[in-house]
Coordinates of N, CA and C and ligand atoms in Angstrom, one line a residue:
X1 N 108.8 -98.9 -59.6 CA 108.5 -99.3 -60.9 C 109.4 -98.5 -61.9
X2 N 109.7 -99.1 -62.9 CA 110.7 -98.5 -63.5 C 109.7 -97.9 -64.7
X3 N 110.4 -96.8 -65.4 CA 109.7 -96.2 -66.4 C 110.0 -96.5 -67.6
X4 N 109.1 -96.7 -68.7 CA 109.2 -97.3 -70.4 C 110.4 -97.4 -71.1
X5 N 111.0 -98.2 -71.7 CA 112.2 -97.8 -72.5 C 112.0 -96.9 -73.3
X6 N 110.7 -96.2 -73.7 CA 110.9 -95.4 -74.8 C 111.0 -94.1 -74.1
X7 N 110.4 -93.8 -73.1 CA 110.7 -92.7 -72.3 C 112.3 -92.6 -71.8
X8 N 112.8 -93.6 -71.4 CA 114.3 -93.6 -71.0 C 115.2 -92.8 -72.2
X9 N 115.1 -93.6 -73.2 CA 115.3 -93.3 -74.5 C 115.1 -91.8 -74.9
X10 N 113.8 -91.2 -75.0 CA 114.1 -89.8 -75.1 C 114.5 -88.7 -74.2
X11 N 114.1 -89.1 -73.0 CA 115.1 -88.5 -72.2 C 116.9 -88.4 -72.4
X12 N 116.8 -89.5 -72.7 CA 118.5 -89.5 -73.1 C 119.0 -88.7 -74.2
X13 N 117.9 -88.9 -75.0 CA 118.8 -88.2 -76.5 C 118.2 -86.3 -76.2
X14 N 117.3 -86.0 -75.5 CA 117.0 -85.1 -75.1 C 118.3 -84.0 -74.4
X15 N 118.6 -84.8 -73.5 CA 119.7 -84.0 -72.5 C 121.2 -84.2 -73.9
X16 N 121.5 -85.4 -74.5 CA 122.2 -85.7 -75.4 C 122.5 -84.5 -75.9
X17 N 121.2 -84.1 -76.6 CA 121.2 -82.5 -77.4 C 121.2 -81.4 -77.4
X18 N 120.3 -81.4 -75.6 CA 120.7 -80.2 -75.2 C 122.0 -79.9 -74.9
X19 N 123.3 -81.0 -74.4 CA 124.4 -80.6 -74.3 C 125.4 -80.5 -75.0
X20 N 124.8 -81.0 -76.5 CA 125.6 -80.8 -77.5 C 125.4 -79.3 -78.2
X21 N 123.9 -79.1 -77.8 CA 123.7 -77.1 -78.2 C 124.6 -76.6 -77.0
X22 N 124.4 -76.5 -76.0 CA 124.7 -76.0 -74.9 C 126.5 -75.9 -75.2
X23 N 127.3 -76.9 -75.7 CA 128.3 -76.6 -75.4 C 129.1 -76.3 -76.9
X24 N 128.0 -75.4 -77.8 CA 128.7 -74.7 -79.1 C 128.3 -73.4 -78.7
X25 N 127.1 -73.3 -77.7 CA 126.5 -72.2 -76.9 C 127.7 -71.4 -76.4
X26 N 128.0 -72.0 -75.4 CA 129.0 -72.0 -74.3 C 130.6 -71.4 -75.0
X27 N 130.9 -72.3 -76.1 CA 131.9 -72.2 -76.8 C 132.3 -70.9 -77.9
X28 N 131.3 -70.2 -78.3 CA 131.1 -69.1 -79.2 C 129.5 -68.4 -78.9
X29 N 128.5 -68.4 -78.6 CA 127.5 -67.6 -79.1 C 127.5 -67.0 -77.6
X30 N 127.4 -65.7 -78.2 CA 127.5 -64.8 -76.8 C 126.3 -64.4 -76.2
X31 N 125.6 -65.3 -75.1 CA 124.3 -65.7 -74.3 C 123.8 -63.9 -74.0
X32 N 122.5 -63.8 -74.3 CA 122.2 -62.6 -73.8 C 122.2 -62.2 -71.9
X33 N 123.2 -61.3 -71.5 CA 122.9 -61.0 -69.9 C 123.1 -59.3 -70.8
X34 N 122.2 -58.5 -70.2 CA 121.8 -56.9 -70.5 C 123.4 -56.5 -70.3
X35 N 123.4 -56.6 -69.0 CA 124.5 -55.8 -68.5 C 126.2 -56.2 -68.6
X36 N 126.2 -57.2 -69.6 CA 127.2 -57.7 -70.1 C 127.9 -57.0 -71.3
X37 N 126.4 -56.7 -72.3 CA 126.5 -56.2 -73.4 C 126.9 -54.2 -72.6
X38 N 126.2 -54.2 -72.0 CA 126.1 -52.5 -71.7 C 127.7 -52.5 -71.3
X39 N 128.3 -53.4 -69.9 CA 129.5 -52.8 -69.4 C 130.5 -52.9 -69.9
X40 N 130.5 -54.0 -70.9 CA 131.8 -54.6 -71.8 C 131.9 -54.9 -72.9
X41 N 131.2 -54.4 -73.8 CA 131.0 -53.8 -75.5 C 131.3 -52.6 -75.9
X42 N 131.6 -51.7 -74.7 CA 131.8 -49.8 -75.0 C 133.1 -49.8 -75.9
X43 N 134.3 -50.4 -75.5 CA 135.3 -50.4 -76.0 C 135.9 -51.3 -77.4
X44 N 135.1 -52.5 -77.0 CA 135.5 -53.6 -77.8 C 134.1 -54.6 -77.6
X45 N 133.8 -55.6 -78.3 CA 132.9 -56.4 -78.4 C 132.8 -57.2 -76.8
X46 N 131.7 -57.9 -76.9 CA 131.6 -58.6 -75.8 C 132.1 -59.8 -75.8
X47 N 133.3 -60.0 -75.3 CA 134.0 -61.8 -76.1 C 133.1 -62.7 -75.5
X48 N 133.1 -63.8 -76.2 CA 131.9 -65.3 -75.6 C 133.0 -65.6 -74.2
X49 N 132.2 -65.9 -73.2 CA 132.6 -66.2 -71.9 C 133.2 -67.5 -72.3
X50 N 133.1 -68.3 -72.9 CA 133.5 -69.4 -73.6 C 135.2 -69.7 -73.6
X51 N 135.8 -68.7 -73.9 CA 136.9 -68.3 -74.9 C 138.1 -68.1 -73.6
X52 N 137.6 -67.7 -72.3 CA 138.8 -68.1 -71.3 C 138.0 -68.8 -70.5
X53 N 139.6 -69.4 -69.7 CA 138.9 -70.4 -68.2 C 138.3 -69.2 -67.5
X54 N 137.7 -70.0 -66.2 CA 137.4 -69.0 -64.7 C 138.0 -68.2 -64.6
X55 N 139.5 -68.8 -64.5 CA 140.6 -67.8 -63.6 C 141.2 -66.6 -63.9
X56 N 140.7 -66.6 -65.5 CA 141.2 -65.6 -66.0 C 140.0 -64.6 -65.6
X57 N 138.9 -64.7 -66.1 CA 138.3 -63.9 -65.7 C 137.6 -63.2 -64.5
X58 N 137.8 -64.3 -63.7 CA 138.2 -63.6 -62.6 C 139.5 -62.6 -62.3
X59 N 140.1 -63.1 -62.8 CA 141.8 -62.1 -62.7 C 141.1 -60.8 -63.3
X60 N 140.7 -60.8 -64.2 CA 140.4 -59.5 -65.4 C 139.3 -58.3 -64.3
X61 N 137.9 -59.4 -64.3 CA 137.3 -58.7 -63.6 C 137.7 -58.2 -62.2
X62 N 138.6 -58.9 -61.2 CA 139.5 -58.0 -60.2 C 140.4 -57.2 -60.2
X63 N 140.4 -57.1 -61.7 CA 141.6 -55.8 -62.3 C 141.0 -54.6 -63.1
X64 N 139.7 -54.4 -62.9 CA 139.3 -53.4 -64.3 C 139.8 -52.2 -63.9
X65 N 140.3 -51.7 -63.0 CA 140.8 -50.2 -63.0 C 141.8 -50.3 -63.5
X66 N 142.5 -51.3 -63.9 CA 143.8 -51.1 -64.5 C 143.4 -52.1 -65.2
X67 N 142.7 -51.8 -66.3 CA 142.5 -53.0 -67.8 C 142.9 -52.5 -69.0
X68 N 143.9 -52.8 -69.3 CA 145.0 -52.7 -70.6 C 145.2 -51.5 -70.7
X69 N 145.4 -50.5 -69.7 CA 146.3 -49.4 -69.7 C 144.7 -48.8 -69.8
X70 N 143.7 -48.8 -69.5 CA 142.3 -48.1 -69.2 C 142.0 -48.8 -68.0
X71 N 140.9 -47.7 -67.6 CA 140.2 -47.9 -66.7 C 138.5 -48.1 -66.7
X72 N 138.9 -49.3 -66.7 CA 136.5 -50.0 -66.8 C 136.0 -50.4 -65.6
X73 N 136.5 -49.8 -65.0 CA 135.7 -50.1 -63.4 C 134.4 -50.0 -63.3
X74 N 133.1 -51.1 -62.8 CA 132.4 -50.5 -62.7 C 131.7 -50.8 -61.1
X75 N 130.4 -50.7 -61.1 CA 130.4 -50.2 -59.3 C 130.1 -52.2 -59.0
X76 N 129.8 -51.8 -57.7 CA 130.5 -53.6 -57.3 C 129.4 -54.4 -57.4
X77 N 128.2 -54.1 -57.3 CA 127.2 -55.1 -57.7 C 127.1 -55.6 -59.0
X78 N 127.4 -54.8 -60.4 CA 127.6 -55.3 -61.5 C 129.0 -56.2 -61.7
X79 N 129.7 -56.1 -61.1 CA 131.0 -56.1 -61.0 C 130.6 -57.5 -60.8
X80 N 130.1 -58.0 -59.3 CA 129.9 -59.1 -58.5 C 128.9 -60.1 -60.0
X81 N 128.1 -59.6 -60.3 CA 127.0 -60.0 -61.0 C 127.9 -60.8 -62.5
X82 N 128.4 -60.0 -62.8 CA 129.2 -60.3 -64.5 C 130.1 -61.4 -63.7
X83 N 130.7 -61.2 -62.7 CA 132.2 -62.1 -62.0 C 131.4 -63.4 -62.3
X84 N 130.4 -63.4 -61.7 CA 129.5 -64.8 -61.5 C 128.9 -65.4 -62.8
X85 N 128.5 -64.3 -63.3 CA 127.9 -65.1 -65.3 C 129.3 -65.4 -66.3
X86 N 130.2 -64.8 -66.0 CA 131.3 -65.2 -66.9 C 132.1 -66.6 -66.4
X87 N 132.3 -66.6 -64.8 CA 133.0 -67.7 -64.6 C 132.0 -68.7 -64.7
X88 N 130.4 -68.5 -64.5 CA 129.9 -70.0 -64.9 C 129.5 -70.6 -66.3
X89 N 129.8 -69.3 -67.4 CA 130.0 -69.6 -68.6 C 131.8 -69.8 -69.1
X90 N 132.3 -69.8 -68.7 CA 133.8 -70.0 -69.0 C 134.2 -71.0 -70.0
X91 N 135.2 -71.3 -70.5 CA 135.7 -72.5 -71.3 C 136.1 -73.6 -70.2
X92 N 135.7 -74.5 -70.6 CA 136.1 -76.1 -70.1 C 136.5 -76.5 -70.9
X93 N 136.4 -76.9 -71.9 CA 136.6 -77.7 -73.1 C 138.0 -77.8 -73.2
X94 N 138.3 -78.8 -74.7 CA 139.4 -79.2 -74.8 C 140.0 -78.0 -75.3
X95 N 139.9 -76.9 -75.8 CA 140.3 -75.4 -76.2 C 141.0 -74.8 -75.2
X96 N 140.1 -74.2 -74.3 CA 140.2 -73.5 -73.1 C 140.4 -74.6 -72.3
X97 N 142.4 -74.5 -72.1 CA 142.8 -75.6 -70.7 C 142.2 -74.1 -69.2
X98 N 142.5 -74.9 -67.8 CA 142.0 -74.5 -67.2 C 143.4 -73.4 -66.7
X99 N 144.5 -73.5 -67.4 CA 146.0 -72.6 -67.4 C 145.6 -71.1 -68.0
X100 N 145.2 -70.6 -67.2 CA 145.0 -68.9 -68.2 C 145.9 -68.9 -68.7
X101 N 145.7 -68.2 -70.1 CA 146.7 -67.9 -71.2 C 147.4 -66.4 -70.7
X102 N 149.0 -65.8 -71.1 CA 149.5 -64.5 -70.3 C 148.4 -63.6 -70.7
X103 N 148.8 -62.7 -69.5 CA 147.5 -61.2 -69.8 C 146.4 -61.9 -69.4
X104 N 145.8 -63.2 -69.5 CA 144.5 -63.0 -70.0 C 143.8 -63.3 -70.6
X105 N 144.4 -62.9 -72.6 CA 143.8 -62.7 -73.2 C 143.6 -63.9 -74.2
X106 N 142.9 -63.7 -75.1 CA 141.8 -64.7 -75.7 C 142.8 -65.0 -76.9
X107 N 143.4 -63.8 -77.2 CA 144.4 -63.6 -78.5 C 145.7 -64.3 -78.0
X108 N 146.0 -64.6 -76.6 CA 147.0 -65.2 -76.3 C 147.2 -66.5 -76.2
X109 N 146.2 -66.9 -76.6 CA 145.7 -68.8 -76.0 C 146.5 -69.9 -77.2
X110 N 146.5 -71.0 -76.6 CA 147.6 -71.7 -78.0 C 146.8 -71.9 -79.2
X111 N 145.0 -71.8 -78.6 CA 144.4 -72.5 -79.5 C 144.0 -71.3 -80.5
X112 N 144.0 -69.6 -80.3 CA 144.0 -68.6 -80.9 C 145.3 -68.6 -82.1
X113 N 146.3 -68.5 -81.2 CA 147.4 -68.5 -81.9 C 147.7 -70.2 -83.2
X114 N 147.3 -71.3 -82.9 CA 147.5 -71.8 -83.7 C 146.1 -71.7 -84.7
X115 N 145.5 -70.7 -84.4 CA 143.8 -70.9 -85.6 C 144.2 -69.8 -86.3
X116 N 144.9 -68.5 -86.1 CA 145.5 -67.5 -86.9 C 146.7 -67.3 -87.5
X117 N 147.5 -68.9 -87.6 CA 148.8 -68.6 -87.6 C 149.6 -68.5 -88.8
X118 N 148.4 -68.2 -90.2 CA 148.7 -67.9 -91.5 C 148.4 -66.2 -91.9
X119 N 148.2 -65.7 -90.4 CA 148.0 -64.2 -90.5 C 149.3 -63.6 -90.2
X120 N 149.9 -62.8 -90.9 CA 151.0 -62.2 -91.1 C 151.0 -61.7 -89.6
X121 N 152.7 -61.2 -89.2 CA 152.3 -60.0 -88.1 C 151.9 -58.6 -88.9
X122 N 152.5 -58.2 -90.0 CA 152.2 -57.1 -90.5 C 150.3 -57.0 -90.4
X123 N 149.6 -58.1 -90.9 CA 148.5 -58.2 -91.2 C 147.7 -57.4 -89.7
X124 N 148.0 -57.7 -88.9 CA 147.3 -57.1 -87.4 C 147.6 -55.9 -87.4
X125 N 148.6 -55.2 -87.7 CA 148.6 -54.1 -87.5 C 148.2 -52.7 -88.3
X126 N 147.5 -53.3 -89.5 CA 146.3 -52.7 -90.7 C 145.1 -51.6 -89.8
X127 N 145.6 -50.6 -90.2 CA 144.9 -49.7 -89.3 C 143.4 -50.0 -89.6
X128 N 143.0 -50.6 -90.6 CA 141.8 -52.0 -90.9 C 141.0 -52.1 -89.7
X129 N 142.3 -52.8 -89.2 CA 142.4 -53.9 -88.0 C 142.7 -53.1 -86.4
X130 N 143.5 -53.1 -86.7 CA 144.7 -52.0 -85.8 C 144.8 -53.2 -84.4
X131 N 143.8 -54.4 -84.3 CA 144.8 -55.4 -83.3 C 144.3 -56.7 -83.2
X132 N 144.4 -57.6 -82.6 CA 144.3 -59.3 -83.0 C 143.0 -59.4 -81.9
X133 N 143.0 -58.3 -81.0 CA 141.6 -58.0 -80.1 C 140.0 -58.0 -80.7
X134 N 140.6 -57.0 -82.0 CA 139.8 -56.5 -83.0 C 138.8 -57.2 -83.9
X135 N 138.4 -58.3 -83.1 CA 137.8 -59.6 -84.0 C 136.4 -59.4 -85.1
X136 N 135.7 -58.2 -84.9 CA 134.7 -58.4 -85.4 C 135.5 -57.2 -86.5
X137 N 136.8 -56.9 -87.1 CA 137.5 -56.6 -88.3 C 137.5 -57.7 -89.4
X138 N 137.5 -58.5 -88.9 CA 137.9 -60.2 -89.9 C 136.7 -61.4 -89.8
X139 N 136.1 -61.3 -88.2 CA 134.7 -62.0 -88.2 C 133.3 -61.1 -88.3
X140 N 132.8 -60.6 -89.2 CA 131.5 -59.8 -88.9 C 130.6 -60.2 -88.1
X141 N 130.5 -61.6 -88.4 CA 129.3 -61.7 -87.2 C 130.1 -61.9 -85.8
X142 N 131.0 -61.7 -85.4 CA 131.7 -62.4 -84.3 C 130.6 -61.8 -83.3
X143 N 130.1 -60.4 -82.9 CA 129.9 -60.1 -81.9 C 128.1 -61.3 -81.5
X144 N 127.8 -62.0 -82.8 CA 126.7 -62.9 -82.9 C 127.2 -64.2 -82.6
X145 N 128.5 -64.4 -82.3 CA 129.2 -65.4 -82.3 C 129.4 -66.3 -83.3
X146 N 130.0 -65.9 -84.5 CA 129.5 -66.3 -86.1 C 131.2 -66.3 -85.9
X147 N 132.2 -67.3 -85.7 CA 133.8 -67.2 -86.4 C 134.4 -68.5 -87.6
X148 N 133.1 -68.4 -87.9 CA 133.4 -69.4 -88.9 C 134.5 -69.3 -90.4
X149 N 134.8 -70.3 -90.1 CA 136.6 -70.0 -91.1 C 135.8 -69.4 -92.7
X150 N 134.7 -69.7 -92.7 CA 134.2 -69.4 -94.5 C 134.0 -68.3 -94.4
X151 N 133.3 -67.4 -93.6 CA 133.1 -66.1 -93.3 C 134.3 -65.3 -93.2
X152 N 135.1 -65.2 -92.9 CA 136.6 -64.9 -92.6 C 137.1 -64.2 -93.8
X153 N 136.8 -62.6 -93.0 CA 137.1 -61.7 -94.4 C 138.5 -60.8 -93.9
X154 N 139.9 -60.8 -94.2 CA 140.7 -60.1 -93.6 C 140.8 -58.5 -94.7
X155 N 140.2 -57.4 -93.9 CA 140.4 -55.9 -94.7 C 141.9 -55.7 -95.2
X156 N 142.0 -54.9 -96.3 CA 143.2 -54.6 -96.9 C 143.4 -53.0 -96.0
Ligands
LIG201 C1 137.2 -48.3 -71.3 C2 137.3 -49.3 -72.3 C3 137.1 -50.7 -71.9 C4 136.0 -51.3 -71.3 C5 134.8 -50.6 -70.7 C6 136.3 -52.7 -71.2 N1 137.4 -53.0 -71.9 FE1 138.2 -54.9 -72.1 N2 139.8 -54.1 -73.1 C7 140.0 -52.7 -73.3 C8 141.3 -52.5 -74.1 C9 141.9 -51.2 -74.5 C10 141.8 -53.8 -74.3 C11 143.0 -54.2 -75.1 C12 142.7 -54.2 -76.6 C13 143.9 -54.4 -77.5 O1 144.9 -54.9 -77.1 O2 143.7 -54.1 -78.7 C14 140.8 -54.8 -73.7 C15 141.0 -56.1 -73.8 C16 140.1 -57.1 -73.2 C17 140.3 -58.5 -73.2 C18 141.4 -59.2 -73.9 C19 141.2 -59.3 -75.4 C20 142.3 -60.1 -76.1 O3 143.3 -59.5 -76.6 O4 142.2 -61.4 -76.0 C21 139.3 -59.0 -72.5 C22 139.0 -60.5 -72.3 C23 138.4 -57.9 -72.0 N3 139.0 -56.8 -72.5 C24 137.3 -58.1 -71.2 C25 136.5 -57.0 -70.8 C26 135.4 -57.2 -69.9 C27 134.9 -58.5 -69.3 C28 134.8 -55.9 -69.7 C29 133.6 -55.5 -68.9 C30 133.7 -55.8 -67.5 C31 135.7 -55.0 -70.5 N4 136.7 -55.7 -71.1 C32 135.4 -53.6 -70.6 C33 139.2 -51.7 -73.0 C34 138.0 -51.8 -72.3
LIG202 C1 143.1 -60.2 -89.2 C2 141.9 -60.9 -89.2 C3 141.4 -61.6 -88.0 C4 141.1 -61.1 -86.7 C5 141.3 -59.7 -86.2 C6 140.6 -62.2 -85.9 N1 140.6 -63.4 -86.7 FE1 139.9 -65.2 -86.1 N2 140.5 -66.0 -87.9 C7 141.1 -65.3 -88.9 C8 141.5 -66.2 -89.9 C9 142.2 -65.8 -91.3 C10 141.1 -67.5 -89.5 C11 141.4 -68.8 -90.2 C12 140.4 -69.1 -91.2 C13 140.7 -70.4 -91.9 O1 141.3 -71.3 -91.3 O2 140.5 -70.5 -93.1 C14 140.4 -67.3 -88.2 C15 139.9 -68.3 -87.5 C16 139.3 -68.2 -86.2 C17 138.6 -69.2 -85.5 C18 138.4 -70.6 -86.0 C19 137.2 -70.7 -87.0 C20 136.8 -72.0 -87.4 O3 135.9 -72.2 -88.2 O4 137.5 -73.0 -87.1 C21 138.1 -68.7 -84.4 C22 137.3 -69.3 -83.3 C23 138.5 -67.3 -84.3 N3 139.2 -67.0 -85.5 C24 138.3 -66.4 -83.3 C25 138.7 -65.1 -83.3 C26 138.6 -64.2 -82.1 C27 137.9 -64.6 -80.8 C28 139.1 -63.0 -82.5 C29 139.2 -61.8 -81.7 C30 139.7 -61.9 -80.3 C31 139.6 -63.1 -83.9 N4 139.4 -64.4 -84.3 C32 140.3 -62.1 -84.6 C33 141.2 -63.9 -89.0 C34 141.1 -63.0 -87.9

């Protein structure tokens, strides 16, 4: 027997919306896992898993003893645990192609580079700032996942 059109109906627009939250989620707001915030906020913010493909972060997290001239190693069950929450939150989207950007990094991607490209180079290197890594300098809410172009304060 088939079920009501009106039930078809909200089921549809249901999932509809869930995947239209889900993938601004995915894209910028940085999902609570404990141990994401504890192992990878000490130095710098916790970037939204969103923001690289898989491969990069897989690359990254198989490299933390040698991560940008530091060492963030941590022991291999967290290690295993974050490898797996990052690559199944990763970028898909039309943003994040599935080509890691060089290094890695988030600041290297075409779609970073064309969304900052009225930022001087002098402007990054404002001890302000002191690097294009440095996001929650220019985004305050970034580490809430807040990069909204109206919010966008660059320090003198
Ligand atoms: C001991 C300090 C330290 C820890 C802990 C650390 N990082 Fe980093 N990370 C750095 C430094 C230093 C850079 C380079 C920043 C710069 O160029 O200004 C960096 C850069 C990055 C970048 C590239 C940012 C860009 O420029 O786009 C990513 C992605 C990243 N880290 C992810 C992680 C992840 C994931 C973890 C947790 C497993 C982590 N980091 C833990 C020090 C750290
Ligand atoms: C020097 C200040 C500065 C830093 C540091 C910075 N940004 Fe930005 N960001 C800007 C400016 C300026 C814009 C463009 C705002 C506009 O178009 O009016 C922008 C735009 C963006 C946008 C697009 C916002 C929108 O509403 O379309 C995203 C996403 C973004 N930045 C992410 C990041 C991330 C991630 C980092 C750190 C890895 C970062 N930014 C670091 C200044 C900065």
């Amino acid at each position: 027997m088939r079920p009501p059109l009106a039930l078809l109906l909200s089921t549809a627009l249901l999932a509809s919306s869930a995947f239209a939250e889900e993938g601004h989620h995915r894209a910028l707001r940085v999902p609570s896992v404990p141990s994401y915030q504890q192992e990878c906020a000490a130095c710098h913010m916790a970037y939204p898993p969103g923001m690289l493909p898989a491969a990069s972060w897989t690359r990254l997290m198989g490299g933390l003893d040698r991560h940008f001239g530091t060492d963030a190693s941590l022991d291999a069950a967290s290690a295993k645990l974050l490898t797996r929450w990052l690559t199944d939150n990763a970028g898909t989207g039309h943003r994040v192609s599935a080509t890691p950007p060089p290094e890695d990094r988030i600041t290297r991607s075409a779609w970073f580079v064309r969304q900052h490209n009225e930022v001087g180079p002098g402007v990054w290197k404002r001890t302000s700032i002191k690097s294009a890594s440095n996001c929650m300098a220019c985004h305050a809410g970034a580490d809430k996942g807040d990069f909204d172009e109206d919010r966008v304060r660059i320090p003198k």
